[in-house]
CSV table of C-alpha atoms in Angstrom, one decimal:
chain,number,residue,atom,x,y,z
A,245,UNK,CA,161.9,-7.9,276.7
A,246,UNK,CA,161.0,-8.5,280.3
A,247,UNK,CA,160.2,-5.7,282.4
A,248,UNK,CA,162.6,-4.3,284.8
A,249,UNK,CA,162.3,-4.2,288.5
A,250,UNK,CA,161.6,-0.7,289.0
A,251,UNK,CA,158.9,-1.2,286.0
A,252,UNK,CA,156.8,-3.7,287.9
A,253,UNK,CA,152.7,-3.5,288.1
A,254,UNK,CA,150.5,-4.8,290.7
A,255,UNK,CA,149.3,-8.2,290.7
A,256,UNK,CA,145.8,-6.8,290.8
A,257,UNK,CA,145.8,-3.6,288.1
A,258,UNK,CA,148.4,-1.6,286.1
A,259,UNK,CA,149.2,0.7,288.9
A,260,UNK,CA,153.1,0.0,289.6
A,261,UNK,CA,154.4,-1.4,292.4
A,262,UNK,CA,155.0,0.1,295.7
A,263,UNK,CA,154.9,-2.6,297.8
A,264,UNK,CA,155.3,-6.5,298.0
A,265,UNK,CA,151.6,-7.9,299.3
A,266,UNK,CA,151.8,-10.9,301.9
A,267,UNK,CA,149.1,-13.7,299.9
A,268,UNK,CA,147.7,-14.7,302.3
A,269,UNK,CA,147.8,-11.6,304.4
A,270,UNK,CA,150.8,-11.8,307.1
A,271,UNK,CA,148.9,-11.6,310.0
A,272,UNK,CA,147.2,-15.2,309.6
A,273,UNK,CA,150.5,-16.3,310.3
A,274,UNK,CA,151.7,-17.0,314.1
A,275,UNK,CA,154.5,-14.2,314.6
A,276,UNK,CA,157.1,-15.9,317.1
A,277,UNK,CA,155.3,-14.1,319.9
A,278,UNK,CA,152.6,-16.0,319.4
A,279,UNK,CA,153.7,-19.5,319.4
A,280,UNK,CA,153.1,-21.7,322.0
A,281,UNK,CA,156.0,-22.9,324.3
A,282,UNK,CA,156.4,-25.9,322.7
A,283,UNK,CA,156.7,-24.1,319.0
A,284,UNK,CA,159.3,-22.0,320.3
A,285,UNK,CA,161.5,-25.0,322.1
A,286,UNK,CA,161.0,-26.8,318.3
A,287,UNK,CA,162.6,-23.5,316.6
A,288,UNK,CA,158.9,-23.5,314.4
A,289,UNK,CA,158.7,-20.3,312.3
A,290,UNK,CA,155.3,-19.7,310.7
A,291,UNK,CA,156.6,-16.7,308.7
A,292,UNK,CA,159.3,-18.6,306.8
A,293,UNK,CA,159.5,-17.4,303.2
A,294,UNK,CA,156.1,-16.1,302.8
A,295,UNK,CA,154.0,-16.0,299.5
A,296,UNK,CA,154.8,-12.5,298.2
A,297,UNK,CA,153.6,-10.3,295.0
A,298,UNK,CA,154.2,-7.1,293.8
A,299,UNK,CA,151.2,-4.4,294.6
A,300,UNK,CA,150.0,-1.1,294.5
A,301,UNK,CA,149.1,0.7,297.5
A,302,UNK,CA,145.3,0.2,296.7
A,303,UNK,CA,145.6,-4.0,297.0
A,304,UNK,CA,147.7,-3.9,299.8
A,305,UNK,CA,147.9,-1.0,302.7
A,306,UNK,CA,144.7,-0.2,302.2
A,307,UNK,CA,142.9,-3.5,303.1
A,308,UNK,CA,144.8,-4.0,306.7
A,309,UNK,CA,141.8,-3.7,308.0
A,310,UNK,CA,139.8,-6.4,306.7
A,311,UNK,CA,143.3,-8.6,307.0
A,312,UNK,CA,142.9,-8.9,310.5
A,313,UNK,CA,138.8,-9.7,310.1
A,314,UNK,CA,139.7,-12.4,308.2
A,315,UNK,CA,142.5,-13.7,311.1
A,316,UNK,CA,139.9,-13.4,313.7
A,317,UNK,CA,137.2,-15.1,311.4
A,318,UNK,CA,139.1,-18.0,310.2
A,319,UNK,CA,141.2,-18.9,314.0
A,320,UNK,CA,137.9,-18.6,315.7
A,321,UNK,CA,136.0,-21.7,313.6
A,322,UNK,CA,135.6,-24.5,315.4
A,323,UNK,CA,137.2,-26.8,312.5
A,324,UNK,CA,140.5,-24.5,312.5
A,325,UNK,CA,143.3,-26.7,313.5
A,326,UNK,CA,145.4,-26.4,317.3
A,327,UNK,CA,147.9,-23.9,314.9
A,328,UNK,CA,144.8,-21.5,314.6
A,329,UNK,CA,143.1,-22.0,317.6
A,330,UNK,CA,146.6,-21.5,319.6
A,331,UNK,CA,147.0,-18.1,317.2
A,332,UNK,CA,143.6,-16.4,317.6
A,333,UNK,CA,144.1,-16.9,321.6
A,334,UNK,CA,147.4,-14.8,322.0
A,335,UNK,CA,146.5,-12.3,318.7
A,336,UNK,CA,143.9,-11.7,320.0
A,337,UNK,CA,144.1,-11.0,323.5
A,338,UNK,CA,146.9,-8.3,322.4
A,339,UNK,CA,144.7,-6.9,319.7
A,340,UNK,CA,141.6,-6.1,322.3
A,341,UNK,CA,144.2,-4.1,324.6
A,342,UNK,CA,144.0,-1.5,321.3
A,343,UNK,CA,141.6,0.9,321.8
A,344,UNK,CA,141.6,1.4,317.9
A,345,UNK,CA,140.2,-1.7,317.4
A,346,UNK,CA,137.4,-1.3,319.7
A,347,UNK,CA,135.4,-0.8,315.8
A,348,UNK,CA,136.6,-3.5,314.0
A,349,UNK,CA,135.5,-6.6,316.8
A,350,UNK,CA,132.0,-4.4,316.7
A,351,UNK,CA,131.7,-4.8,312.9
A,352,UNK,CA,132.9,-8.5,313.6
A,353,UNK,CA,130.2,-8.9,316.2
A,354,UNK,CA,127.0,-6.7,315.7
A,355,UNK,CA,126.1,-9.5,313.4
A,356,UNK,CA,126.7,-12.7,315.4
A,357,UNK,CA,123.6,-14.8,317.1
A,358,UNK,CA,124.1,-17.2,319.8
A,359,UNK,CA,124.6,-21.1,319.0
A,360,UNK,CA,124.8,-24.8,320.6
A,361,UNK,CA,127.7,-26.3,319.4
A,362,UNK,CA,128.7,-30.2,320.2
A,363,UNK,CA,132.4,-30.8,321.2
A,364,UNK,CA,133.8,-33.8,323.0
A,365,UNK,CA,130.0,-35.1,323.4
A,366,UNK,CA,129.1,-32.1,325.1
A,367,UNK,CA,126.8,-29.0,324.4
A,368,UNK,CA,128.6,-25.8,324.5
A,369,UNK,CA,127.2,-22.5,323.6
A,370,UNK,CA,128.9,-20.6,321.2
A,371,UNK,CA,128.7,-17.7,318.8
A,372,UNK,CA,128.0,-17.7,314.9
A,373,UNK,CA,130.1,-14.9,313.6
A,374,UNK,CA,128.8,-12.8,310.4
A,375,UNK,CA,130.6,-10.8,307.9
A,376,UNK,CA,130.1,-8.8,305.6
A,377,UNK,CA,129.6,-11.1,302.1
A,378,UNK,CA,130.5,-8.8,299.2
A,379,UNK,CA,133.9,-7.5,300.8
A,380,UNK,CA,134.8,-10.8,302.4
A,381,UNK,CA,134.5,-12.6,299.0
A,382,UNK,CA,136.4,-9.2,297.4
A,383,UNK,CA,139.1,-9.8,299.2
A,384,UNK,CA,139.1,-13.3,298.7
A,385,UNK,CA,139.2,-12.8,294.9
A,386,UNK,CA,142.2,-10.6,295.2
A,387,UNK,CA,143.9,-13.7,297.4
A,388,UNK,CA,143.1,-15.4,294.6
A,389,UNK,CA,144.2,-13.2,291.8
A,390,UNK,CA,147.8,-13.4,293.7
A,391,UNK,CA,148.0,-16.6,294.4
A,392,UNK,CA,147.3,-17.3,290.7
A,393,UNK,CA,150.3,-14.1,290.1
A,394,UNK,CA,152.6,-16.7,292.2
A,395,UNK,CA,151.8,-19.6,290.5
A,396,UNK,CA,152.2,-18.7,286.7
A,397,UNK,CA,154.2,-15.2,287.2
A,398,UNK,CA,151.8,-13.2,285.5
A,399,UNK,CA,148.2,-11.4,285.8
A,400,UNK,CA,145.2,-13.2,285.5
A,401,UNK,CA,143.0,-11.0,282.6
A,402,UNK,CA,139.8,-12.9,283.5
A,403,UNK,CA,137.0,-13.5,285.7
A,404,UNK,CA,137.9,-14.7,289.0
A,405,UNK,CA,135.2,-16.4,291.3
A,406,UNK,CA,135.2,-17.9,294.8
A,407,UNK,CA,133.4,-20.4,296.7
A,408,UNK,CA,133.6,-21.2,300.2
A,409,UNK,CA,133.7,-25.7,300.5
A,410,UNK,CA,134.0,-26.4,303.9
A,411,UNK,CA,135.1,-25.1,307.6
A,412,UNK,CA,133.0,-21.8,307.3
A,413,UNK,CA,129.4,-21.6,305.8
A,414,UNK,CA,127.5,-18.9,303.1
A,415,UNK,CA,124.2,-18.3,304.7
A,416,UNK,CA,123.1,-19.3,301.1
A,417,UNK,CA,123.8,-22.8,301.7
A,418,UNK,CA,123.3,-23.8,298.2
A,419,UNK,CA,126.8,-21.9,297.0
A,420,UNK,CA,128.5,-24.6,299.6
A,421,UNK,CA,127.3,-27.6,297.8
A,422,UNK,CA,127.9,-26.1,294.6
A,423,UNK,CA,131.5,-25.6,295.8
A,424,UNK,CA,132.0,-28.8,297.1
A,425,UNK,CA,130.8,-30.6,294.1
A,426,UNK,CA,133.6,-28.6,291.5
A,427,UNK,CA,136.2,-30.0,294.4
A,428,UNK,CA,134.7,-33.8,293.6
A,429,UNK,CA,134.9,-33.2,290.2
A,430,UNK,CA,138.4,-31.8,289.9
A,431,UNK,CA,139.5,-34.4,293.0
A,432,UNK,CA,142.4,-36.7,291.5
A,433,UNK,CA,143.0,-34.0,289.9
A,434,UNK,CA,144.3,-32.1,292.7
A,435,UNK,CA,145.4,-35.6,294.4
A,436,UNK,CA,147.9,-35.2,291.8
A,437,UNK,CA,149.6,-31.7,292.2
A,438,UNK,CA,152.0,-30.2,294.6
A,439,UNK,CA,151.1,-28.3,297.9
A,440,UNK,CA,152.3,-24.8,297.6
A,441,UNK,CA,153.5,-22.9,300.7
A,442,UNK,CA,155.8,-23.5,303.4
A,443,UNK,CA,153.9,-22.8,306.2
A,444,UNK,CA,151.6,-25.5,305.4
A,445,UNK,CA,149.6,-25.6,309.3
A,446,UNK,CA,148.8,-22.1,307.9
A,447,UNK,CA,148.1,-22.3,304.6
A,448,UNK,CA,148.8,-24.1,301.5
A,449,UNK,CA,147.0,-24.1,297.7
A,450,UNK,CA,146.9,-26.3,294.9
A,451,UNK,CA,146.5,-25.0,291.1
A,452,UNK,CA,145.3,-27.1,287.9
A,453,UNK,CA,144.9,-25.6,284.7
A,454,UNK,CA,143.9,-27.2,281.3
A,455,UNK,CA,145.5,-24.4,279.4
A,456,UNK,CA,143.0,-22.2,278.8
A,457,UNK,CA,141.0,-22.3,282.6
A,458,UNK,CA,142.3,-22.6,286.0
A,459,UNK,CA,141.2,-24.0,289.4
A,460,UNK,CA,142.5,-23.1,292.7
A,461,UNK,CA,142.2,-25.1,296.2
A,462,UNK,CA,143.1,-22.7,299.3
A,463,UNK,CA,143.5,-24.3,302.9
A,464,UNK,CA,143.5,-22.4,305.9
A,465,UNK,CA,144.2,-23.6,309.5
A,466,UNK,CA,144.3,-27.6,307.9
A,467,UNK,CA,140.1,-27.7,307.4
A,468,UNK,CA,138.9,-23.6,305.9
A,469,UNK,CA,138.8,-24.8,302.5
A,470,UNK,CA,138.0,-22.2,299.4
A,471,UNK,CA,138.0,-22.7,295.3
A,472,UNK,CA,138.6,-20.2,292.6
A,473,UNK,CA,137.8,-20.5,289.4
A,474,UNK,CA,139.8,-18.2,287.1
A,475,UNK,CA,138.5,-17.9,283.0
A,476,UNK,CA,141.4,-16.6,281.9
């Protein structure tokens, strides 16, 4: 017998539900406020049935913070398409007008180093933005982990790793290759499985499984690209 509603756990632990969790987190998502004029004529809705799971307090609430690190991070790379270029203009110019937030953009920024960057066959400077490895790739993993809950309506019980393949870079550049070579390898094989998500300028994945392992493609902003590995 199936557990009831009120019986629920997290995606993440056995704590029970509270909460449903936003994977990925809402905020990467253009609220209607954010669109650009000619997203709002068209009726677009980038919140449209969002991926949801059930969660405990701990794997939801509690990581708002690094939610919106990861929105700045990811709309501010130069490969992020004109949906998260457009959002990471108007988020963010509302998000600096909160004092409370004064903290997180120094976290964001006592890290980043001046760069020369080409675009449109010029040279523009620019900034390389650093984060914090071990909670970015944490919270990453728990993504992951629901995603994974989405896809096959239950718990993953093993190791979950992630690897960043293209739009953003590990300072270990070695982990990149290493990344991009699994996607190589598992290539028709994702060529021929669905896009999930309806918000796809957002975010979509892809999931293969051989029965007893899993693989998971996340896109962000059309180009941020991340696989999981899952040995369940």
């Amino acid at each position: 017998m199936g557990r009831t509603k009120s019986e629920e756990t997290c995606y993440m632990c056995d704590a029970p539900k509270t909460s449903m969790e936003h994977v990925p987190p809402i905020c990467l998502f253009p609220a209607k406020k954010d669109l650009t004029d000619a997203d709002r004529e068209k009726g677009v809705d980038y919140r449209k049935e969002p991926i949801k799971v059930p969660s405990c307090k701990k794997h939801n609430s509690d990581k708002s913070k690094i939610d919106e690190l990861m929105l700045i991070y990811f709309s501010a790379c130069k490969s992020a398409n004109e949906v998260g270029k457009s959002h990471i203009s108007n988020k963010l110019a509302r998000i600096m007008k909160r004092p409370q937030k004064n903290k997180l953009f120094s976290e964001l920024f006592m890290n980043s180093s001046p760069i020369l960057i080409s675009e449109e066959g010029q040279i523009k400077q620019s900034i390389s933005l650093s984060v914090e490895s071990t909670t970015f790739y944490d919270h990453l993993e728990c993504m992951a982990n629901g995603l994974y809950f989405d896809y096959f309506k239950k718990r993953t019980t093993g190791l979950t790793k992630v690897w960043v393949v293209s739009g953003v870079r590990n300072a270990d550049g070695e982990a990149n290759d290493e990344a991009k070579a699994v996607k190589r390898l598992f290539e028709s094989d994702f060529e021929k499985v669905k896009s999930n998500g309806h918000n796809q300028d957002v975010f979509h994945y892809k999931m293969i499984s051989n029965g007893s392992d899993s693989i998971l493609l996340m896109t962000f902003y059309g180009a941020i690209e991340f696989i999981a590995c899952f040995d369940c």
